[in-house]
Amino acid sequence: MRPARCPIALDNHQVRLFGIQPPATSDRCTLGRGGVVPCSEVTQEVLAARVAPQAPSVTCRVPSGLSEAARRASCLDAGGSDIAGYLVAEGLALADRTGSADYVGAEGIAQSYSKGLWHYR
């Protein structure tokens, strides 16, 4: 079972990242920690650390065909890197094949290198 959202907070608005799904509640990660912890915790910590200092410079856009109400957006950090792509490439999120194939390649690479949640699957 997966959590329902993988949101980030920007200007007091919750935005769900387009094209990804958060890790399942059963997924485990280490990522430099002393022990094994739920990947969802690591994902939230990494996301907060990456976005919080750059929040004024993070840009998001709703992909064509989606409404603003869906609150799913593609977001770039201050350096222009795709935040969702980063999470998938690090094994901290999964490609959402129902909405887009954008991150399937990054997921395959993370899986082949046993990054993040792929280390324990």
Tab-separated table of C-alpha atoms in Angstrom:
chain	number	residue	atom	x	y	z
A	1	MET	CA	0.000	0.000	0.000
A	2	ARG	CA	1.323	3.450	-0.916
A	3	PRO	CA	0.770	6.751	0.836
A	4	ALA	CA	-1.657	8.908	-1.123
A	5	ARG	CA	0.666	11.825	-1.807
A	6	CYS	CA	4.260	12.914	-2.272
A	7	PRO	CA	3.779	16.642	-1.656
A	8	ILE	CA	6.038	19.604	-1.271
A	9	ALA	CA	4.974	22.848	0.346
A	10	LEU	CA	5.629	26.043	-1.613
A	11	ASP	CA	4.228	29.408	-0.549
A	12	ASN	CA	1.887	27.600	1.852
A	13	HIS	CA	0.468	25.446	-0.969
A	14	GLN	CA	0.773	21.677	-1.113
A	15	VAL	CA	1.979	20.523	-4.540
A	16	ARG	CA	2.141	16.855	-5.501
A	17	LEU	CA	5.007	16.087	-7.844
A	18	PHE	CA	3.835	14.952	-11.252
A	19	GLY	CA	4.937	11.574	-12.618
A	20	ILE	CA	6.001	9.890	-9.393
A	21	GLN	CA	4.589	7.827	-6.566
A	22	PRO	CA	5.982	7.867	-3.039
A	23	PRO	CA	7.610	4.727	-1.650
A	24	ALA	CA	5.328	2.054	-0.203
A	25	THR	CA	4.979	2.082	3.574
A	26	SER	CA	6.858	-1.238	3.630
A	27	ASP	CA	9.871	0.107	1.670
A	28	ARG	CA	13.072	0.506	3.674
A	29	CYS	CA	16.172	2.662	3.074
A	30	THR	CA	19.480	3.449	4.753
A	31	LEU	CA	21.104	6.313	2.823
A	32	GLY	CA	23.932	7.034	5.223
A	33	ARG	CA	21.941	6.329	8.347
A	34	GLY	CA	23.021	3.927	11.027
A	35	GLY	CA	20.007	1.664	10.617
A	36	VAL	CA	17.226	0.753	8.249
A	37	VAL	CA	14.292	3.193	8.298
A	38	PRO	CA	11.106	3.667	6.263
A	39	CYS	CA	11.939	5.160	2.857
A	40	SER	CA	9.028	7.562	3.184
A	41	GLU	CA	10.855	9.253	6.091
A	42	VAL	CA	14.101	9.488	4.137
A	43	THR	CA	12.241	10.827	1.095
A	44	GLN	CA	10.587	13.581	3.137
A	45	GLU	CA	13.892	14.523	4.798
A	46	VAL	CA	15.794	14.627	1.504
A	47	LEU	CA	12.991	16.574	-0.164
A	48	ALA	CA	12.848	19.102	2.672
A	49	ALA	CA	16.622	19.529	2.680
A	50	ARG	CA	16.697	20.038	-1.082
A	51	VAL	CA	13.695	22.355	-1.387
A	52	ALA	CA	13.554	24.384	1.848
A	53	PRO	CA	16.715	26.464	1.314
A	54	GLN	CA	15.710	27.120	-2.297
A	55	ALA	CA	11.955	27.579	-1.836
A	56	PRO	CA	11.826	31.095	-3.318
A	57	SER	CA	13.674	29.833	-6.407
A	58	VAL	CA	11.741	26.577	-6.945
A	59	THR	CA	9.539	26.781	-10.023
A	60	CYS	CA	6.578	24.538	-10.734
A	61	ARG	CA	4.260	24.175	-13.684
A	62	VAL	CA	1.168	22.081	-14.213
A	63	PRO	CA	1.686	19.793	-17.230
A	64	SER	CA	-0.671	20.391	-20.146
A	65	GLY	CA	-3.907	18.477	-19.852
A	66	LEU	CA	-4.025	18.715	-16.052
A	67	SER	CA	-6.062	21.178	-14.074
A	68	GLU	CA	-4.674	23.418	-11.347
A	69	ALA	CA	-7.030	21.620	-8.968
A	70	ALA	CA	-5.082	18.378	-9.468
A	71	ARG	CA	-2.155	20.057	-7.688
A	72	ARG	CA	0.307	17.860	-9.565
A	73	ALA	CA	3.184	19.761	-11.021
A	74	SER	CA	6.646	19.407	-12.490
A	75	CYS	CA	9.037	21.329	-10.265
A	76	LEU	CA	12.605	22.479	-10.799
A	77	ASP	CA	15.013	23.453	-8.054
A	78	ALA	CA	17.069	26.649	-8.128
A	79	GLY	CA	19.690	24.965	-10.331
A	80	GLY	CA	17.072	23.844	-12.862
A	81	SER	CA	17.121	20.175	-11.817
A	82	ASP	CA	13.852	18.219	-11.901
A	83	ILE	CA	12.977	17.452	-8.273
A	84	ALA	CA	10.837	14.391	-9.069
A	85	GLY	CA	13.512	13.019	-11.383
A	86	TYR	CA	16.079	13.418	-8.624
A	87	LEU	CA	13.930	11.467	-6.135
A	88	VAL	CA	13.352	8.625	-8.602
A	89	ALA	CA	17.036	8.488	-9.590
A	90	GLU	CA	18.010	8.192	-5.922
A	91	GLY	CA	15.497	5.383	-5.320
A	92	LEU	CA	13.363	7.565	-3.057
A	93	ALA	CA	10.244	7.561	-5.245
A	94	LEU	CA	8.786	5.435	-8.026
A	95	ALA	CA	7.874	6.357	-11.571
A	96	ASP	CA	4.090	6.699	-11.891
A	97	ARG	CA	3.472	4.775	-15.093
A	98	THR	CA	-0.231	5.636	-15.057
A	99	GLY	CA	0.359	9.339	-15.563
A	100	SER	CA	3.647	9.526	-17.436
A	101	ALA	CA	6.632	7.515	-18.621
A	102	ASP	CA	9.005	10.400	-17.884
A	103	TYR	CA	10.849	8.734	-15.012
A	104	VAL	CA	10.824	5.064	-16.013
A	105	GLY	CA	14.442	5.254	-17.239
A	106	ALA	CA	15.639	6.904	-14.023
A	107	GLU	CA	13.816	4.251	-12.016
A	108	GLY	CA	15.535	1.490	-13.995
A	109	ILE	CA	18.946	3.000	-13.298
A	110	ALA	CA	18.204	3.370	-9.571
A	111	GLN	CA	17.021	-0.232	-9.505
A	112	SER	CA	20.109	-1.525	-11.335
A	113	TYR	CA	22.379	0.252	-8.811
A	114	SER	CA	20.222	-0.858	-5.825
A	115	LYS	CA	19.744	2.758	-4.732
A	116	GLY	CA	17.336	3.716	-1.981
A	117	LEU	CA	14.307	1.445	-1.763
A	118	TRP	CA	15.723	-0.846	-4.463
A	119	HIS	CA	18.408	-2.043	-2.052
A	120	TYR	CA	15.762	-3.961	-0.078
A	121	ARG	CA	13.258	-4.958	-2.783
